[in-house]
Amino acid sequence: NAGVTQTPKFRVLKTGQSMTLLCAQDMNHEYMYWYRQDPGMGLRLIHYSVGEGTTAKGEVPDGYNVSRLKKQNFLLGLESAAPSQTSVYFCASSLPLTSGASTDTQYFGPGTRLTVL
Amino acid sequence: QKEVEQDPGPLSVPEGAIVSLNCTYSNSAFQYFMWYRQYSRKGPELLMYTYSSGNKEDGRFTAQVDKSSKYISLFIRDSQPSDSATYLCAPRGQTGANNLFFGTGTRLTVIP
């Protein structure tokens, strides 16, 4: 049981390049999330998904796209990277709060450190 | 106004000290109050949570919520070097996927 895994762990991009971050979870969770974490800003939600084939915008969606083609995977894409997207990106997954769980604990991956030059 | 305000610290204490970490929030609809712990270069993990007002104890950790003043606290007794981490408060509303709000985190160092 690996939990939430993220690929890659580190990446350096040049301005204008594109890339895709991959998140995978093996806990059969319905909900998945992408956050970015910056010093002094905390965790900010980029996009999230409440199920296979569905996605929605979070607090800071501009410059990012996502897809959830399979329940266990959630992809985050940067079409044209900018230095402002230098950050640590975390993926998380959870069960819905209404599923009978005592709380909808979010399980986080180890993060991807992205630098855009 | 931000949903959650948290003093970023850093906070440095000697081993064995009692630590108090605090947050304030603005949304009276928040019902669940989580504390996540994040070790350096790792993802956050849930430490404990409370529902509505009151206290909850788990070993050396006590979470406290005062909904009347919109104040959230985490107390750590007999702090250990292994408690050195960033602590993020995270209140949320009743339902919905996009209803969890993280504080900026307080970085704690426990000195042996």
CSV table of C-alpha atoms in Angstrom, one decimal:
chain,number,residue,atom,x,y,z
A,1,ASN,CA,0.0,0.0,0.0
A,2,ALA,CA,2.0,3.0,-1.3
A,3,GLY,CA,-0.6,5.7,-0.4
A,4,VAL,CA,-0.2,8.7,-2.6
A,5,THR,CA,2.8,8.9,-5.0
A,6,GLN,CA,4.0,11.8,-7.1
A,7,THR,CA,6.2,11.8,-10.2
A,8,PRO,CA,8.7,13.5,-10.6
A,9,LYS,CA,10.2,14.5,-7.3
A,10,PHE,CA,12.2,17.4,-8.8
A,11,ARG,CA,12.1,19.3,-12.1
A,12,VAL,CA,13.7,22.4,-13.5
A,13,LEU,CA,12.0,24.0,-16.5
A,14,LYS,CA,12.7,27.0,-18.7
A,15,THR,CA,10.1,29.7,-19.1
A,16,GLY,CA,7.6,28.6,-21.7
A,17,GLN,CA,8.2,24.9,-21.4
A,18,SER,CA,5.4,22.5,-20.6
A,19,MET,CA,5.2,19.5,-18.3
A,20,THR,CA,2.8,17.2,-16.5
A,21,LEU,CA,2.9,16.1,-12.9
A,22,LEU,CA,1.5,12.7,-12.1
A,23,CYS,CA,-0.3,11.8,-8.9
A,24,ALA,CA,-1.4,8.2,-8.2
A,25,GLN,CA,-3.3,6.8,-5.1
A,26,ASP,CA,-4.1,3.2,-4.2
A,27,MET,CA,-6.6,3.9,-1.5
A,28,ASN,CA,-9.7,4.0,-3.8
A,29,HIS,CA,-10.4,7.6,-2.8
A,30,GLU,CA,-13.0,9.5,-4.6
A,31,TYR,CA,-11.5,13.0,-4.1
A,32,MET,CA,-8.2,14.2,-5.3
A,33,TYR,CA,-6.5,17.6,-5.0
A,34,TRP,CA,-3.5,19.5,-6.3
A,35,TYR,CA,-2.0,22.2,-4.0
A,36,ARG,CA,1.0,24.4,-4.3
A,37,GLN,CA,3.0,25.5,-1.2
A,38,ASP,CA,5.0,28.7,-1.2
A,39,PRO,CA,6.8,30.4,1.8
A,40,GLY,CA,4.4,32.6,3.7
A,41,MET,CA,1.4,31.5,1.6
A,42,GLY,CA,0.7,28.1,3.0
A,43,LEU,CA,-1.1,25.4,1.0
A,44,ARG,CA,-3.3,26.8,-1.8
A,45,LEU,CA,-5.7,24.6,-3.8
A,46,ILE,CA,-5.1,24.7,-7.5
A,47,HIS,CA,-7.7,22.2,-8.8
A,48,TYR,CA,-9.6,19.3,-7.4
A,49,SER,CA,-11.7,16.3,-8.5
A,50,VAL,CA,-14.6,14.6,-6.9
A,51,GLY,CA,-14.5,11.6,-9.1
A,52,GLU,CA,-13.3,10.0,-12.3
A,53,GLY,CA,-13.9,12.3,-15.3
A,54,THR,CA,-14.7,15.4,-13.2
A,55,THR,CA,-12.5,18.4,-12.2
A,56,ALA,CA,-13.1,21.8,-10.7
A,57,LYS,CA,-11.1,25.0,-10.1
A,58,GLY,CA,-9.6,25.8,-6.7
A,59,GLU,CA,-8.2,29.0,-5.4
A,60,VAL,CA,-5.3,29.5,-7.9
A,61,PRO,CA,-6.2,27.6,-11.1
A,62,ASP,CA,-4.7,30.0,-13.7
A,63,GLY,CA,-1.9,28.6,-15.8
A,64,TYR,CA,-2.7,25.0,-14.8
A,65,ASN,CA,-4.9,22.3,-16.3
A,66,VAL,CA,-5.9,18.9,-14.8
A,67,SER,CA,-7.4,15.6,-15.9
A,68,ARG,CA,-8.8,12.6,-14.0
A,69,LEU,CA,-9.2,9.9,-16.6
A,70,LYS,CA,-8.8,7.1,-14.1
A,71,LYS,CA,-10.0,7.1,-10.5
A,72,GLN,CA,-6.5,6.5,-9.1
A,73,ASN,CA,-4.7,9.1,-11.2
A,74,PHE,CA,-4.8,12.9,-11.2
A,75,LEU,CA,-2.6,14.8,-13.6
A,76,LEU,CA,-1.5,18.5,-13.3
A,77,GLY,CA,-0.3,20.2,-16.5
A,78,LEU,CA,1.6,23.4,-17.0
A,79,GLU,CA,1.2,24.4,-20.7
A,80,SER,CA,3.6,27.3,-20.7
A,81,ALA,CA,5.6,27.5,-17.4
A,82,ALA,CA,6.4,30.9,-15.8
A,83,PRO,CA,8.8,31.7,-13.0
A,84,SER,CA,5.8,32.5,-10.8
A,85,GLN,CA,5.0,28.8,-10.9
A,86,THR,CA,8.2,27.9,-9.1
A,87,SER,CA,6.8,26.1,-6.0
A,88,VAL,CA,6.4,22.8,-4.2
A,89,TYR,CA,3.4,20.9,-5.6
A,90,PHE,CA,1.4,18.5,-3.4
A,91,CYS,CA,-1.2,16.0,-4.4
A,92,ALA,CA,-3.7,14.7,-1.9
A,93,SER,CA,-6.6,12.3,-1.8
A,94,SER,CA,-9.5,11.7,0.5
A,95,LEU,CA,-12.9,10.0,1.0
A,96,PRO,CA,-15.9,12.3,0.9
A,97,LEU,CA,-17.1,13.5,4.3
A,98,THR,CA,-20.5,12.1,3.6
A,99,SER,CA,-19.2,8.5,3.2
A,100,GLY,CA,-19.5,7.7,6.9
A,101,ALA,CA,-15.9,8.5,7.7
A,102,SER,CA,-15.4,10.4,10.9
A,103,THR,CA,-13.6,13.1,8.9
A,104,ASP,CA,-12.3,13.4,5.4
A,105,THR,CA,-8.6,13.1,6.2
A,106,GLN,CA,-6.5,14.2,3.2
A,107,TYR,CA,-3.5,12.0,2.5
A,108,PHE,CA,-0.7,13.8,0.9
A,109,GLY,CA,2.0,12.7,-1.5
A,110,PRO,CA,5.7,13.6,-0.9
A,111,GLY,CA,5.6,16.6,-3.2
A,112,THR,CA,7.3,17.8,-6.4
A,113,ARG,CA,9.8,20.6,-6.3
A,114,LEU,CA,9.5,22.6,-9.5
A,115,THR,CA,11.8,25.5,-10.5
A,116,VAL,CA,11.0,27.6,-13.5
A,117,LEU,CA,14.0,29.6,-14.8
B,1,GLN,CA,-9.9,38.8,5.0
B,2,LYS,CA,-8.2,35.4,5.0
B,3,GLU,CA,-10.2,32.4,6.1
B,4,VAL,CA,-7.5,31.3,8.5
B,5,GLU,CA,-4.7,33.3,10.2
B,6,GLN,CA,-1.7,31.6,11.8
B,7,ASP,CA,1.4,33.0,13.2
B,8,PRO,CA,4.2,31.6,11.0
B,9,GLY,CA,6.8,31.7,13.8
B,10,PRO,CA,9.4,30.3,13.8
B,11,LEU,CA,9.1,29.0,17.3
B,12,SER,CA,12.0,27.5,19.2
B,13,VAL,CA,11.6,25.8,22.5
B,14,PRO,CA,13.8,23.6,24.8
B,15,GLU,CA,13.0,19.9,25.1
B,16,GLY,CA,10.3,19.3,27.7
B,17,ALA,CA,8.6,22.6,27.2
B,18,ILE,CA,4.8,23.1,26.7
B,19,VAL,CA,4.1,24.5,23.3
B,20,SER,CA,1.0,26.4,22.3
B,21,LEU,CA,0.2,26.9,18.6
B,22,ASN,CA,-2.8,29.0,17.6
B,23,CYS,CA,-5.0,30.1,14.7
B,24,THR,CA,-7.9,32.4,14.2
B,25,TYR,CA,-10.6,31.9,11.6
B,26,SER,CA,-13.3,34.1,10.1
B,27,ASN,CA,-16.0,31.7,8.9
B,28,SER,CA,-18.6,30.8,11.6
B,29,ALA,CA,-19.7,27.8,9.4
B,30,PHE,CA,-16.6,25.9,10.1
B,31,GLN,CA,-17.4,22.7,11.9
B,32,TYR,CA,-14.3,20.5,11.7
B,33,PHE,CA,-10.9,21.7,12.9
B,34,MET,CA,-7.8,19.7,11.8
B,35,TRP,CA,-4.2,20.0,12.7
B,36,TYR,CA,-1.7,18.7,10.1
B,37,ARG,CA,2.0,18.2,10.8
B,38,GLN,CA,4.6,18.6,8.1
B,39,TYR,CA,8.2,17.4,8.5
B,40,SER,CA,10.8,19.1,6.4
B,41,ARG,CA,10.6,18.2,2.7
B,42,LYS,CA,7.6,15.9,3.3
B,43,GLY,CA,3.9,16.1,2.7
B,44,PRO,CA,1.5,17.1,5.5
B,45,GLU,CA,-0.1,14.4,7.5
B,46,LEU,CA,-3.2,14.6,9.8
B,47,LEU,CA,-2.2,14.9,13.4
B,48,MET,CA,-5.6,15.2,15.0
B,49,TYR,CA,-9.0,16.9,14.6
B,50,THR,CA,-11.9,18.1,16.6
B,51,TYR,CA,-15.6,18.5,15.7
B,52,SER,CA,-17.2,21.8,16.9
B,53,SER,CA,-16.1,23.3,20.1
B,54,GLY,CA,-14.2,21.7,23.0
B,55,ASN,CA,-11.0,19.8,23.7
B,56,LYS,CA,-9.6,16.6,22.4
B,57,GLU,CA,-6.5,14.9,23.8
B,58,ASP,CA,-4.2,12.4,22.1
B,59,GLY,CA,-1.2,11.5,24.1
B,60,ARG,CA,0.9,14.6,24.5
B,61,PHE,CA,-1.2,16.6,22.1
B,62,THR,CA,-4.4,18.6,23.0
B,63,ALA,CA,-6.5,20.4,20.4
B,64,GLN,CA,-8.8,23.1,21.6
B,65,VAL,CA,-11.5,25.0,19.7
B,66,ASP,CA,-13.4,28.1,20.9
B,67,LYS,CA,-16.1,28.8,18.3
B,68,SER,CA,-17.3,31.9,20.2
B,69,SER,CA,-14.0,33.6,19.6
B,70,LYS,CA,-13.1,31.6,16.4
B,71,TYR,CA,-9.9,30.5,18.0
B,72,ILE,CA,-8.1,27.2,17.5
B,73,SER,CA,-5.2,25.9,19.6
B,74,LEU,CA,-2.8,23.0,19.7
B,75,PHE,CA,-0.9,22.2,22.9
B,76,ILE,CA,2.1,19.9,23.0
B,77,ARG,CA,3.2,18.7,26.4
B,78,ASP,CA,6.7,17.5,27.2
B,79,SER,CA,7.9,18.5,23.7
B,80,GLN,CA,10.4,16.3,22.0
B,81,PRO,CA,13.0,17.0,19.3
B,82,SER,CA,10.9,14.7,17.1
B,83,ASP,CA,8.1,17.2,17.3
B,84,SER,CA,10.2,19.7,15.3
B,85,ALA,CA,8.0,20.3,12.2
B,86,THR,CA,5.6,22.8,10.7
B,87,TYR,CA,2.1,22.6,12.1
B,88,LEU,CA,-0.8,23.7,9.9
B,89,CYS,CA,-4.3,24.4,11.3
B,90,ALA,CA,-7.1,23.5,8.8
B,91,PRO,CA,-10.7,24.3,9.6
B,92,ARG,CA,-13.5,23.2,7.2
B,93,GLY,CA,-17.2,23.4,6.7
B,94,GLN,CA,-19.7,20.6,6.9
B,95,THR,CA,-19.6,19.1,3.4
B,96,GLY,CA,-18.0,19.6,0.0
B,97,ALA,CA,-14.6,18.9,-1.4
B,98,ASN,CA,-13.5,22.5,-1.7
B,99,ASN,CA,-14.2,23.4,1.9
B,100,LEU,CA,-10.9,22.9,3.7
B,101,PHE,CA,-8.7,26.0,4.4
B,102,PHE,CA,-5.1,25.7,5.5
B,103,GLY,CA,-3.3,28.2,7.7
B,104,THR,CA,0.2,29.2,6.6
B,105,GLY,CA,1.8,26.9,9.2
B,106,THR,CA,3.9,27.5,12.3
B,107,ARG,CA,7.5,26.2,12.2
B,108,LEU,CA,8.5,24.6,15.5
B,109,THR,CA,12.0,23.6,16.6
B,110,VAL,CA,12.5,21.6,19.8
B,111,ILE,CA,16.1,21.9,21.0
B,112,PRO,CA,17.5,18.9,22.9
